[in-house]
Amino acid sequence: MANPLHDALFAPHLGSERSFLAAAGGAGGTSYGEFLDTASRLAHVLADLGLTPGDRLVAQLEKSPMALALYAASVMTGVVYLPLNTAYTAAEMHYFLDDSGARLLVCDSGRAAALSPIAAGLGAKVLTMDANGAGGLRDLAAGKPGGFSPVDRGPNDLAALLYTSGTTGRSKGAMLSHANLLSNAEVLAAEWRFTGADVLLHALPIFHTHGLFVATNIALLTGATMIFLPRFDTDAVIAALPAATSMMGVPTFYTRLLDDPRFSHDLVAHMRLFTSGSAPLAAETHEQFQARTGHRILERYGMTETNMNTSNPYDGPRKAGTVGKPLPGVELKITDPETGATLPEGEIGVIEVRGPNVFQGYWKMPEKTAEEVRADGFFITGDLARTDEDGYVVIVGRAKDLIISGGYNIYPKEVELVLDELPGVLESAVIGVPHPDFGEAVVGILVPRKGAVLDEATILTEAGIRLARFKLPKRVVVVEALPRNTMGKVQKNLLRQSYAKSFA
Ligand code: MLC
Ligand code: AMP
């Protein structure tokens, strides 16, 4: 019998009293044994509800040890775990529940009234779980035994389905297998020298690859402890740093810390490692960080579809403005976007990657998979880059029309589709512009219908019924017409130039 993720991440820790999820001071919290005991009880609930291997479980949950245990329970039962951003609206949730064919939705009790009718209409059961773990799911779990025999799974069986927004405005479910997740955790743990002595400060959300897989799977694999903060809060992170050895963050974490005078050399002198990813880390931030703390942030590059692809070295030079070299086992090439031919060193093209980390394709979208994964297994990332003289990858832009704000991806098309439907709006263009806190921020440029008067507050309120708050424009501009080229295509580059200083 085998279950790759269970065998590598959970089995070694069954019954262990070692600390897994620590409170802010680095002590107390949940031991490995307690965590796996909870996960086993949850696994019994899932099995008793009739969920079978391959069924999808949607979790829209505040970050908590119980929410993390639900991921572990899904692995144990072979159920495919599908975590979703707590910011998603009911309309967005409808899409994910429907597209994934979810059998079970687990959500906060405060959201159950809004989501239950949607789930019921789609044939999914609903159970509640609050930030403190309380709710219908825990009540059911309380009566179950603490051990669970994991369901047999092969390396290519799915462990998770993570939705990632798409150019067309329709999100795609990236199918991630046991082997995809485990191979990446093994490589990263070794490359970044994680051991059971590490205390990882975890302030990321757990509904994305970064917080759920990169951070959590490495900790589980190596027996490390995580200081498990509910979210990134500068005060809480500064209070927790003295007990930590390492931290993983998006660039906004680091710019916020650098803005705080309490974030000093002495505060982090004992730290072993800071990593950054999910969005570009400005070379300036990297240098400021070193000047303040003496540490060089280790920047790496990944994607939902591929897990992590490249990393700056633990021991060698960590070059600001680069994402390092391909990880062991990952093949990377820079290709001509038109022809797919591999380009010589130094030329700018699209990053393509192949390896055990690369996903199994998009859920129920074979045509999308075929567009983005070549027959020989290389995945076309849509990121534009070149390699430098040492083979380090320098990301210079994106071939895809994507905005990355505070580490969250927003496809302009999805926002434009919602804006275009609002009363009084003739058409819209959504762009990303530089933002001091989020790296990039969404700006919506709207053209009113003849005679209509558009008001920013009303636009945002109405769009907010459909779209998660992080996708909403941070600024709305009303113009008479959008700039177009001779083919009639909106010239977003001109708009980006015009509004580049919106948040300067
Ligand atoms: C929150 N808001 C955002 C936002 N986060 N707006 C744009 N972009 C974001 N990322 C909204 C809030 O709803 C609020 O709106 C307003 O902005 C101010 O919120 P805040 O209190 O300042 O935000 P905060 O809660 O502090 O969150 C900011 C953050 C968070 C950066 C800490 O977004 C975060 O943890 N990001 C990490 C994302 C992540 O893990 N990405 C990994 C993806 S995996 P209003 O209207 O209510 O005032 C991946 C692959 C890889 O990319 O390589 O890792
Ligand atoms: P997601 O779809 O949320 O997984 O986001 C993946 C995208 O984030 C990649 O395609 C890149 O565009 C971007 N990304 C991740 N890490 C980095 C990085 N270190 N530097 C620049 N962009 C990054």
Coordinates of C-alpha atoms and ligand atoms in Angstrom, one line a residue:
M1 CA 0.0 0.0 0.0
A2 CA 1.3 3.5 -0.8
N3 CA 0.3 7.1 -0.7
P4 CA 3.3 9.2 -1.7
L5 CA 2.5 12.4 0.1
H6 CA 1.2 10.6 3.3
D7 CA 4.2 8.3 3.4
A8 CA 6.8 11.1 3.0
L9 CA 5.1 14.0 4.8
F10 CA 2.9 12.5 7.5
A11 CA 3.9 8.9 8.3
P12 CA 7.3 9.8 9.9
H13 CA 5.5 12.1 12.4
L14 CA 2.6 10.0 13.6
G15 CA 2.4 10.2 17.4
S16 CA 5.3 12.7 17.5
E17 CA 5.3 15.3 20.3
R18 CA 7.5 17.6 18.3
S19 CA 6.0 21.1 17.7
F20 CA 4.5 21.5 14.3
L21 CA 2.4 24.7 14.5
A22 CA 3.8 27.0 17.2
A23 CA 2.2 30.1 18.7
A24 CA 3.9 33.4 18.1
G25 CA 6.6 32.9 20.8
G26 CA 7.8 29.7 19.1
A27 CA 6.4 27.4 21.8
G28 CA 3.1 25.7 22.5
G29 CA 0.6 25.2 19.7
T30 CA 0.0 21.9 17.9
S31 CA 2.4 19.0 17.9
Y32 CA 2.8 16.8 14.9
G33 CA 1.0 14.0 16.6
E34 CA -2.0 16.2 17.5
F35 CA -2.1 17.6 14.0
L36 CA -2.1 14.2 12.3
D37 CA -4.6 12.9 14.9
T38 CA -7.0 15.8 13.9
A39 CA -6.4 15.1 10.2
S40 CA -7.2 11.4 10.7
R41 CA -10.5 12.2 12.4
L42 CA -11.3 14.6 9.5
A43 CA -10.4 11.8 7.1
H44 CA -12.9 9.5 8.7
V45 CA -15.6 12.1 8.3
L46 CA -14.8 12.5 4.6
A47 CA -14.8 8.8 4.1
D48 CA -18.1 8.3 6.0
L49 CA -19.7 11.1 3.9
G50 CA -19.1 8.8 1.0
L51 CA -16.2 10.8 -0.6
T52 CA -14.0 8.6 -2.7
P53 CA -10.6 9.0 -4.2
G54 CA -10.6 11.6 -6.9
D55 CA -13.7 13.5 -5.6
R56 CA -13.2 17.3 -5.2
L57 CA -13.4 19.0 -1.8
V58 CA -13.6 22.8 -2.0
A59 CA -12.3 24.7 1.1
Q60 CA -12.9 28.4 1.5
L61 CA -11.5 28.8 4.9
E62 CA -9.7 31.3 7.1
K63 CA -6.2 30.2 7.9
S64 CA -6.1 27.9 10.9
P65 CA -4.5 24.7 12.0
M66 CA -7.8 22.9 11.3
A67 CA -7.9 24.2 7.8
L68 CA -4.4 22.8 7.2
A69 CA -5.5 19.5 8.7
L70 CA -8.3 19.3 6.1
Y71 CA -5.6 19.4 3.4
A72 CA -3.8 16.5 5.2
A73 CA -7.2 14.6 5.5
S74 CA -7.8 15.0 1.8
V75 CA -4.3 13.5 1.1
M76 CA -5.1 10.6 3.4
T77 CA -8.5 9.8 1.7
G78 CA -7.3 10.5 -1.9
V79 CA -9.8 13.3 -2.1
V80 CA -8.6 16.2 -4.3
Y81 CA -8.1 19.3 -2.2
L82 CA -9.3 22.6 -3.8
P83 CA -8.6 25.6 -1.6
L84 CA -10.0 29.0 -2.5
N85 CA -9.3 32.6 -1.6
T86 CA -11.5 33.8 1.2
A87 CA -12.0 37.0 -0.7
Y88 CA -14.0 35.3 -3.5
T89 CA -17.6 36.4 -3.9
A90 CA -20.6 34.1 -4.1
A91 CA -20.5 34.5 -7.9
E92 CA -16.9 33.5 -8.1
M93 CA -17.6 30.5 -5.8
H94 CA -20.4 29.4 -8.0
Y95 CA -18.0 29.0 -10.9
F96 CA -15.4 27.0 -9.0
L97 CA -18.0 24.7 -7.4
D98 CA -19.6 24.1 -10.8
D99 CA -16.5 23.8 -12.9
S100 CA -14.8 21.4 -10.4
G101 CA -17.9 19.3 -9.8
A102 CA -17.2 19.5 -6.1
R103 CA -18.8 16.9 -3.8
L104 CA -18.2 18.8 -0.6
L105 CA -17.8 22.5 0.3
V106 CA -16.2 23.4 3.7
C107 CA -16.7 27.1 4.5
D108 CA -16.8 29.5 7.4
S109 CA -20.2 29.5 9.2
G110 CA -20.6 33.2 8.3
R111 CA -20.7 32.3 4.6
A112 CA -22.8 29.2 4.8
A113 CA -26.1 31.1 4.3
A114 CA -24.9 32.6 1.0
L115 CA -23.1 29.5 -0.3
S116 CA -25.4 26.7 0.8
P117 CA -28.1 27.3 -1.9
I118 CA -25.3 27.5 -4.6
A119 CA -23.7 24.3 -3.4
A120 CA -27.1 22.5 -3.1
G121 CA -28.0 23.6 -6.7
L122 CA -24.8 21.9 -7.8
G123 CA -25.2 18.8 -5.8
A124 CA -22.4 19.5 -3.3
K125 CA -22.8 19.0 0.5
V126 CA -21.8 21.8 2.8
L127 CA -20.0 21.7 6.2
T128 CA -18.8 24.6 8.3
M129 CA -15.5 25.3 9.9
D130 CA -14.6 28.7 11.6
A131 CA -11.2 30.3 12.1
N132 CA -11.1 28.7 15.6
G133 CA -11.8 25.3 14.1
A134 CA -15.4 25.2 15.5
G135 CA -18.3 24.1 13.3
G136 CA -20.2 21.2 11.8
L137 CA -17.1 19.5 10.5
R138 CA -15.3 19.5 13.9
D139 CA -18.5 18.2 15.6
L140 CA -18.6 15.2 13.2
A141 CA -14.8 14.6 13.7
A142 CA -15.0 14.6 17.5
G143 CA -16.7 11.2 17.5
K144 CA -14.1 9.6 15.1
P145 CA -11.0 7.5 15.9
G146 CA -7.6 9.2 15.8
G147 CA -5.9 6.8 13.3
F148 CA -6.6 6.5 9.6
S149 CA -5.3 4.0 7.1
P150 CA -4.4 6.1 4.1
V151 CA -6.0 5.3 0.8
D152 CA -3.6 3.8 -1.8
R153 CA -2.5 6.4 -4.4
G154 CA 0.0 6.4 -7.2
P155 CA 2.5 9.2 -8.0
N156 CA 0.4 10.6 -10.9
D157 CA -2.9 10.6 -8.9
L158 CA -4.2 14.0 -8.2
A159 CA -3.7 15.6 -4.8
A160 CA -4.9 19.1 -5.5
L161 CA -6.7 21.3 -7.9
L162 CA -5.6 24.9 -7.8
Y163 CA -7.5 27.5 -9.9
T164 CA -5.4 30.1 -11.6
S165 CA -7.0 33.0 -13.5
G166 CA -6.9 32.9 -17.3
T167 CA -6.4 35.3 -20.2
T168 CA -10.0 34.8 -21.3
G169 CA -11.3 35.7 -17.9
R170 CA -12.2 32.0 -17.2
S171 CA -10.1 30.5 -14.4
K172 CA -8.5 27.1 -15.1
G173 CA -8.0 24.3 -12.6
A174 CA -4.4 23.2 -12.5
M175 CA -4.2 19.5 -11.7
L176 CA -1.4 18.7 -9.3
S177 CA -0.3 15.1 -8.6
H178 CA 1.3 13.6 -5.5
A179 CA 4.6 13.4 -7.5
N180 CA 4.4 17.0 -8.6
L181 CA 4.1 18.2 -5.0
L182 CA 6.4 15.8 -3.4
S183 CA 9.3 16.1 -5.9
N184 CA 9.2 19.9 -5.5
A185 CA 9.2 19.7 -1.7
E186 CA 12.1 17.4 -1.7
V187 CA 14.2 19.5 -4.1
L188 CA 13.4 22.8 -2.2
A189 CA 14.1 21.3 1.3
A190 CA 17.5 20.2 0.1
E191 CA 18.4 23.3 -1.9
W192 CA 17.3 25.6 1.0
R193 CA 18.8 23.4 3.7
F194 CA 15.7 22.9 5.8
T195 CA 16.0 20.6 8.8
G196 CA 14.0 19.7 11.9
A197 CA 15.8 22.5 13.7
D198 CA 14.0 25.2 11.5
V199 CA 11.3 27.4 12.7
L200 CA 9.6 28.8 9.6
L201 CA 7.6 32.0 10.1
H202 CA 4.4 31.4 8.1
A203 CA 2.4 34.5 7.4
L204 CA 1.2 33.6 3.9
P205 CA -2.3 32.5 2.9
I206 CA -2.8 28.7 2.6
F207 CA -5.0 28.7 -0.5
H208 CA -2.0 29.2 -2.9
T209 CA 1.0 27.2 -3.9
H210 CA 3.4 29.4 -1.9
G211 CA 1.8 29.1 1.5
L212 CA 0.3 25.7 1.1
F213 CA 2.9 23.7 -0.8
V214 CA 6.2 25.5 -0.8
A215 CA 6.1 26.4 2.9
T216 CA 3.9 23.6 4.5
N217 CA 5.2 20.7 2.5
I218 CA 8.8 21.6 3.2
A219 CA 8.1 21.9 6.9
L220 CA 6.3 18.5 7.0
L221 CA 9.0 16.8 5.0
T222 CA 11.8 18.0 7.3
G223 CA 9.9 18.0 10.6
A224 CA 10.4 21.8 11.0
T225 CA 8.2 23.9 13.2
M226 CA 6.0 26.7 11.7
I227 CA 5.0 29.8 13.5
F228 CA 1.6 29.9 12.0
L229 CA 0.2 33.5 11.8
P230 CA -3.3 34.1 10.5
R231 CA -2.1 36.6 8.0
F232 CA 0.7 39.1 7.3
D233 CA 0.6 41.8 9.9
T234 CA 3.7 43.8 10.4
D235 CA 3.4 44.0 14.2
A236 CA 2.8 40.3 14.5
V237 CA 5.7 39.4 12.2
I238 CA 8.1 41.7 14.0
A239 CA 7.0 40.1 17.3
A240 CA 7.5 36.6 16.0
L241 CA 10.8 37.0 14.2
P242 CA 13.0 36.5 17.3
A243 CA 11.8 32.9 17.6
A244 CA 12.1 32.1 13.9
T245 CA 15.0 30.8 11.8
S246 CA 13.5 31.4 8.3
M247 CA 10.6 33.2 6.6
M248 CA 9.0 33.0 3.1
G249 CA 7.3 36.0 1.7
V250 CA 6.0 37.9 -1.3
P251 CA 7.8 41.2 -2.0
T252 CA 5.1 43.2 -0.2
F253 CA 6.1 41.5 3.0
Y254 CA 9.6 42.8 2.6
T255 CA 8.8 46.4 1.6
R256 CA 6.4 46.6 4.5
L257 CA 9.0 45.4 6.9
L258 CA 11.6 47.8 5.5
D259 CA 9.1 50.6 6.1
D260 CA 9.2 49.9 9.8
P261 CA 12.1 51.2 11.9
R262 CA 11.7 48.3 14.3
F263 CA 12.8 45.9 11.5
S264 CA 16.5 46.2 12.3
H265 CA 19.8 44.3 11.9
D266 CA 19.6 43.0 15.5
L267 CA 16.0 41.8 15.2
V268 CA 17.0 39.3 12.5
A269 CA 20.7 38.7 13.1
H270 CA 19.9 35.1 14.2
M271 CA 17.8 34.3 11.0
R272 CA 19.1 31.7 8.6
L273 CA 17.0 32.4 5.5
F274 CA 14.5 34.8 3.9
T275 CA 13.0 33.8 0.6
S276 CA 10.8 35.8 -1.8
G277 CA 8.6 34.9 -4.8
S278 CA 5.2 35.0 -6.5
A279 CA 6.0 38.5 -7.8
P280 CA 9.1 40.3 -8.9
L281 CA 11.3 41.5 -6.0
A282 CA 12.7 44.9 -7.0
A283 CA 16.5 44.9 -7.1
E284 CA 16.3 48.1 -4.9
T285 CA 14.3 46.2 -2.2
H286 CA 16.9 43.4 -2.3
E287 CA 19.8 45.9 -1.8
Q288 CA 17.9 47.8 0.9
F289 CA 17.2 44.6 2.7
Q290 CA 20.9 43.7 2.7
A291 CA 22.0 47.2 3.8
R292 CA 19.5 47.0 6.8
T293 CA 19.9 43.4 7.9
G294 CA 23.0 42.0 6.3
H295 CA 20.9 39.2 4.7
R296 CA 20.5 38.7 1.0
I297 CA 16.9 37.6 0.2
L298 CA 16.9 34.3 -1.7
E299 CA 14.5 34.9 -4.7
R300 CA 12.9 32.0 -6.5
Y301 CA 10.4 31.7 -9.3
G302 CA 7.3 29.5 -9.6
M303 CA 3.8 29.1 -10.8
T304 CA 0.7 27.3 -9.7
E305 CA 1.0 25.0 -12.7
T306 CA 4.7 24.2 -12.1
N307 CA 5.4 24.6 -8.4
M308 CA 8.9 26.1 -8.1
N309 CA 11.2 26.2 -11.2
T310 CA 14.2 28.3 -10.4
S311 CA 16.0 29.5 -7.3
N312 CA 19.0 31.6 -6.4
P313 CA 21.6 29.5 -4.6
Y314 CA 21.8 28.9 -0.8
D315 CA 25.6 29.0 -0.9
G316 CA 26.5 30.8 -4.1
P317 CA 25.8 34.4 -5.1
R318 CA 22.2 35.6 -4.8
K319 CA 21.8 38.1 -7.6
A320 CA 19.3 40.9 -7.1
G321 CA 16.9 41.2 -10.1
T322 CA 17.3 37.5 -11.0
V323 CA 15.4 34.4 -10.0
G324 CA 18.4 32.1 -10.1
K325 CA 19.0 28.9 -12.0
P326 CA 16.7 26.0 -12.7
L327 CA 16.2 23.7 -9.7
P328 CA 17.7 20.2 -9.9
G329 CA 15.4 18.0 -12.2
V330 CA 13.9 21.1 -13.9
E331 CA 14.7 21.7 -17.5
L332 CA 14.3 25.4 -18.6
K333 CA 14.7 27.0 -22.0
I334 CA 14.0 30.5 -23.3
T335 CA 12.2 30.3 -26.6
D336 CA 11.0 32.5 -29.5
P337 CA 7.3 33.3 -28.7
E338 CA 6.4 32.9 -32.4
T339 CA 8.4 29.9 -33.5
G340 CA 9.1 28.0 -30.2
A341 CA 12.8 27.8 -31.2
T342 CA 15.3 27.9 -28.4
L343 CA 17.1 31.3 -28.2
P344 CA 20.8 31.8 -27.6
E345 CA 21.9 33.0 -24.2
G346 CA 21.1 36.7 -23.5
E347 CA 18.2 36.9 -25.9
I348 CA 14.7 37.6 -24.5
G349 CA 12.0 35.0 -25.0
V350 CA 9.4 33.0 -23.2
I351 CA 10.3 30.7 -20.4
E352 CA 9.4 27.0 -21.0
V353 CA 9.9 24.4 -18.3
R354 CA 9.7 20.6 -18.0
G355 CA 10.2 18.3 -15.1
P356 CA 8.5 16.3 -12.3
N357 CA 7.2 19.6 -10.9
V358 CA 5.0 20.4 -14.0
F359 CA 1.3 19.8 -13.6
Q360 CA -1.0 17.2 -15.2
G361 CA -2.9 19.7 -17.3
Y362 CA -6.0 21.9 -16.8
W363 CA -9.1 20.3 -15.4
K364 CA -11.6 19.5 -18.1
M365 CA -9.8 21.8 -20.6
P366 CA -7.7 19.5 -22.8
E367 CA -7.6 22.2 -25.5
K368 CA -6.1 24.8 -23.1
T369 CA -3.6 22.2 -21.9
A370 CA -2.6 21.5 -25.5
E371 CA -2.1 25.2 -26.1
E372 CA 0.3 25.6 -23.1
V373 CA 2.0 22.2 -22.8
R374 CA 4.0 21.0 -25.8
A375 CA 3.9 17.4 -27.0
D376 CA 7.4 16.9 -25.6
G377 CA 6.2 18.0 -22.1
F378 CA 7.6 21.6 -22.0
F379 CA 5.1 24.0 -20.4
I380 CA 4.9 27.5 -21.9
T381 CA 4.9 29.8 -18.9
G382 CA 4.1 33.1 -20.6
D383 CA 6.9 34.8 -18.6
L384 CA 9.5 36.7 -20.6
A385 CA 13.1 36.4 -19.6
R386 CA 16.7 36.0 -20.6
T387 CA 19.6 34.2 -19.0
D388 CA 22.7 36.0 -17.9
E389 CA 26.4 35.0 -18.4
D390 CA 26.2 32.7 -15.3
G391 CA 22.9 31.0 -16.4
Y392 CA 20.8 33.0 -13.9
V393 CA 17.3 33.7 -15.2
V394 CA 16.3 37.4 -15.4
I395 CA 12.5 37.9 -15.8
V396 CA 11.9 41.0 -17.8
G397 CA 8.1 41.0 -18.3
R398 CA 5.1 38.9 -19.3
A399 CA 3.8 37.8 -22.6
K400 CA 0.5 37.2 -20.9
D401 CA -1.8 40.2 -20.0
L402 CA -1.5 39.6 -16.3
I403 CA -1.3 41.9 -13.3
I404 CA 0.4 40.7 -10.1
S405 CA -0.7 42.7 -7.1
G406 CA 0.7 41.8 -3.7
G407 CA 1.4 38.3 -5.0
Y408 CA -2.2 37.7 -6.3
N409 CA -2.8 37.3 -10.0
I410 CA -5.5 39.3 -11.7
Y411 CA -6.3 38.9 -15.4
P412 CA -7.5 42.2 -16.8
K413 CA -10.1 40.4 -19.0
E414 CA -12.0 39.1 -16.0
V415 CA -12.3 42.6 -14.5
E416 CA -13.2 44.1 -17.9
L417 CA -16.0 41.6 -18.5
V418 CA -17.6 42.7 -15.2
L419 CA -17.0 46.5 -15.7
D420 CA -18.4 46.3 -19.3
E421 CA -21.7 44.9 -18.0
L422 CA -22.3 47.8 -15.5
P423 CA -25.0 50.3 -16.4
G424 CA -23.7 53.3 -18.2
V425 CA -20.4 51.6 -19.2
L426 CA -19.7 51.4 -22.9
E427 CA -16.3 49.8 -22.6
S428 CA -13.3 49.4 -20.3
A429 CA -9.6 48.7 -20.2
V430 CA -7.9 47.3 -17.1
I431 CA -4.2 47.8 -16.6
G432 CA -1.6 47.3 -13.9
V433 CA 0.5 50.2 -12.8
P434 CA 3.4 50.5 -10.3
H435 CA 2.3 50.6 -6.7
P436 CA 4.6 51.2 -3.7
D437 CA 2.9 48.5 -1.5
F438 CA 1.4 45.9 -3.9
G439 CA 4.1 46.2 -6.6
E440 CA 1.4 46.6 -9.2
A441 CA -2.2 47.9 -8.7
V442 CA -5.3 47.6 -10.9
V443 CA -6.5 50.7 -12.7
G444 CA -9.8 50.6 -14.5
I445 CA -10.3 53.0 -17.5
L446 CA -13.9 53.4 -18.4
V447 CA -15.7 54.9 -21.4
P448 CA -19.3 55.9 -20.5
R449 CA -22.3 55.4 -22.8
K450 CA -23.6 58.5 -24.4
G451 CA -25.2 60.7 -21.8
A452 CA -24.2 58.5 -18.9
V453 CA -22.4 59.8 -15.9
L454 CA -20.1 57.3 -14.1
D455 CA -19.3 57.6 -10.5
E456 CA -16.3 55.7 -9.0
A457 CA -17.9 54.6 -5.8
T458 CA -21.0 53.2 -7.5
I459 CA -18.8 51.4 -10.1
L460 CA -16.7 49.8 -7.3
T461 CA -19.7 48.8 -5.2
E462 CA -21.4 47.1 -8.1
A463 CA -18.3 45.4 -9.4
G464 CA -17.6 44.3 -5.9
I465 CA -20.7 42.1 -5.9
R466 CA -19.1 39.9 -8.6
L467 CA -15.3 40.3 -8.0
A468 CA -13.1 39.7 -5.0
R469 CA -11.8 42.9 -3.4
F470 CA -8.2 42.4 -4.4
K471 CA -9.3 42.4 -8.1
L472 CA -11.2 45.7 -7.9
P473 CA -9.5 48.7 -9.4
K474 CA -7.6 50.9 -6.8
R475 CA -8.4 53.7 -9.2
V476 CA -11.1 54.3 -11.7
V477 CA -10.6 56.8 -14.6
V478 CA -13.4 57.9 -16.9
V479 CA -12.3 58.9 -20.4
E480 CA -14.0 59.8 -23.7
A481 CA -12.4 57.1 -25.8
L482 CA -9.7 54.4 -25.5
P483 CA -6.5 54.7 -27.6
R484 CA -6.6 52.2 -30.4
N485 CA -4.1 51.1 -33.1
T486 CA -5.0 50.9 -36.8
M487 CA -6.3 47.3 -36.2
G488 CA -8.7 48.7 -33.6
K489 CA -6.9 47.0 -30.7
V490 CA -6.7 49.0 -27.4
Q491 CA -3.2 50.2 -26.9
K492 CA -2.7 49.2 -23.3
N493 CA 1.0 50.2 -23.4
L494 CA -0.1 53.9 -23.9
L495 CA -2.6 53.6 -21.1
R496 CA 0.1 52.1 -18.8
Q497 CA 2.4 55.1 -19.7
S498 CA -0.3 57.7 -19.1
Y499 CA -1.3 56.3 -15.6
A500 CA 2.2 55.0 -14.5
K501 CA 2.4 57.6 -11.8
S502 CA -1.1 57.1 -10.4
F503 CA 0.3 55.8 -7.0
A504 CA 3.8 57.5 -7.1
Ligands
MLC1 C1 -5.5 42.8 0.0 N1 -6.0 43.7 -0.9 C2 -5.3 43.7 -2.0 C3 -4.3 42.6 -1.9 N2 -4.5 42.1 -0.6 N3 -5.4 44.4 -3.1 C4 -4.6 44.1 -4.2 N4 -3.6 43.1 -4.1 C5 -3.5 42.4 -2.9 N5 -2.6 41.4 -2.9 C6 -7.1 44.6 -0.7 C7 -7.9 44.4 0.6 O1 -9.0 43.7 0.2 C8 -8.2 45.8 1.0 O2 -9.2 46.3 0.2 C9 -7.0 46.6 0.6 O3 -6.4 45.9 -0.5 C10 -5.9 46.8 1.7 O4 -5.7 45.6 2.3 P1 -4.5 45.3 3.3 O5 -5.1 45.2 4.7 O6 -3.4 46.3 3.1 O7 -4.1 43.9 2.8 P2 -3.5 42.8 3.6 O8 -4.6 42.0 4.2 O9 -2.4 43.3 4.5 O10 -2.9 41.8 2.4 C11 -1.8 42.2 1.7 C12 -0.9 41.0 1.5 C13 -1.7 39.8 1.0 C14 0.2 41.4 0.5 C15 -0.2 40.7 2.9 O11 -2.4 40.2 -0.2 C16 -1.0 38.6 0.9 O12 -0.7 37.8 1.9 N6 -0.5 38.2 -0.3 C17 0.2 37.0 -0.6 C18 -0.3 36.4 -1.8 C19 0.3 35.0 -2.0 O13 0.5 34.2 -1.2 N7 0.5 34.7 -3.3 C20 1.1 33.4 -3.7 C21 0.5 32.9 -5.0 S1 1.3 31.4 -5.5 P3 -10.5 47.1 0.7 O14 -11.2 47.4 -0.5 O15 -11.2 46.1 1.6 O16 -9.9 48.2 1.5 C22 2.3 32.0 -6.8 C23 3.3 31.0 -7.3 C24 4.6 31.4 -6.6 O17 2.3 33.1 -7.2 O18 5.6 31.5 -7.3 O19 4.7 31.5 -5.4
AMP2 P1 0.4 32.1 -10.1 O1 -0.4 31.8 -11.3 O2 -0.4 32.7 -9.0 O3 1.0 30.8 -9.6 O4 1.6 33.1 -10.5 C1 2.6 32.7 -11.2 C2 3.3 33.9 -11.8 O5 3.9 34.7 -10.8 C3 4.5 33.5 -12.8 O6 4.0 33.1 -14.0 C4 5.3 34.8 -12.8 O7 4.7 35.7 -13.7 C5 5.0 35.3 -11.3 N1 6.2 35.1 -10.5 C6 6.4 34.1 -9.5 N2 7.6 34.3 -8.9 C7 8.2 35.3 -9.5 C8 9.4 36.0 -9.3 N3 10.3 35.6 -8.4 N4 9.7 37.1 -10.1 C9 8.8 37.5 -11.0 N5 7.6 36.9 -11.2 C10 7.3 35.9 -10.5

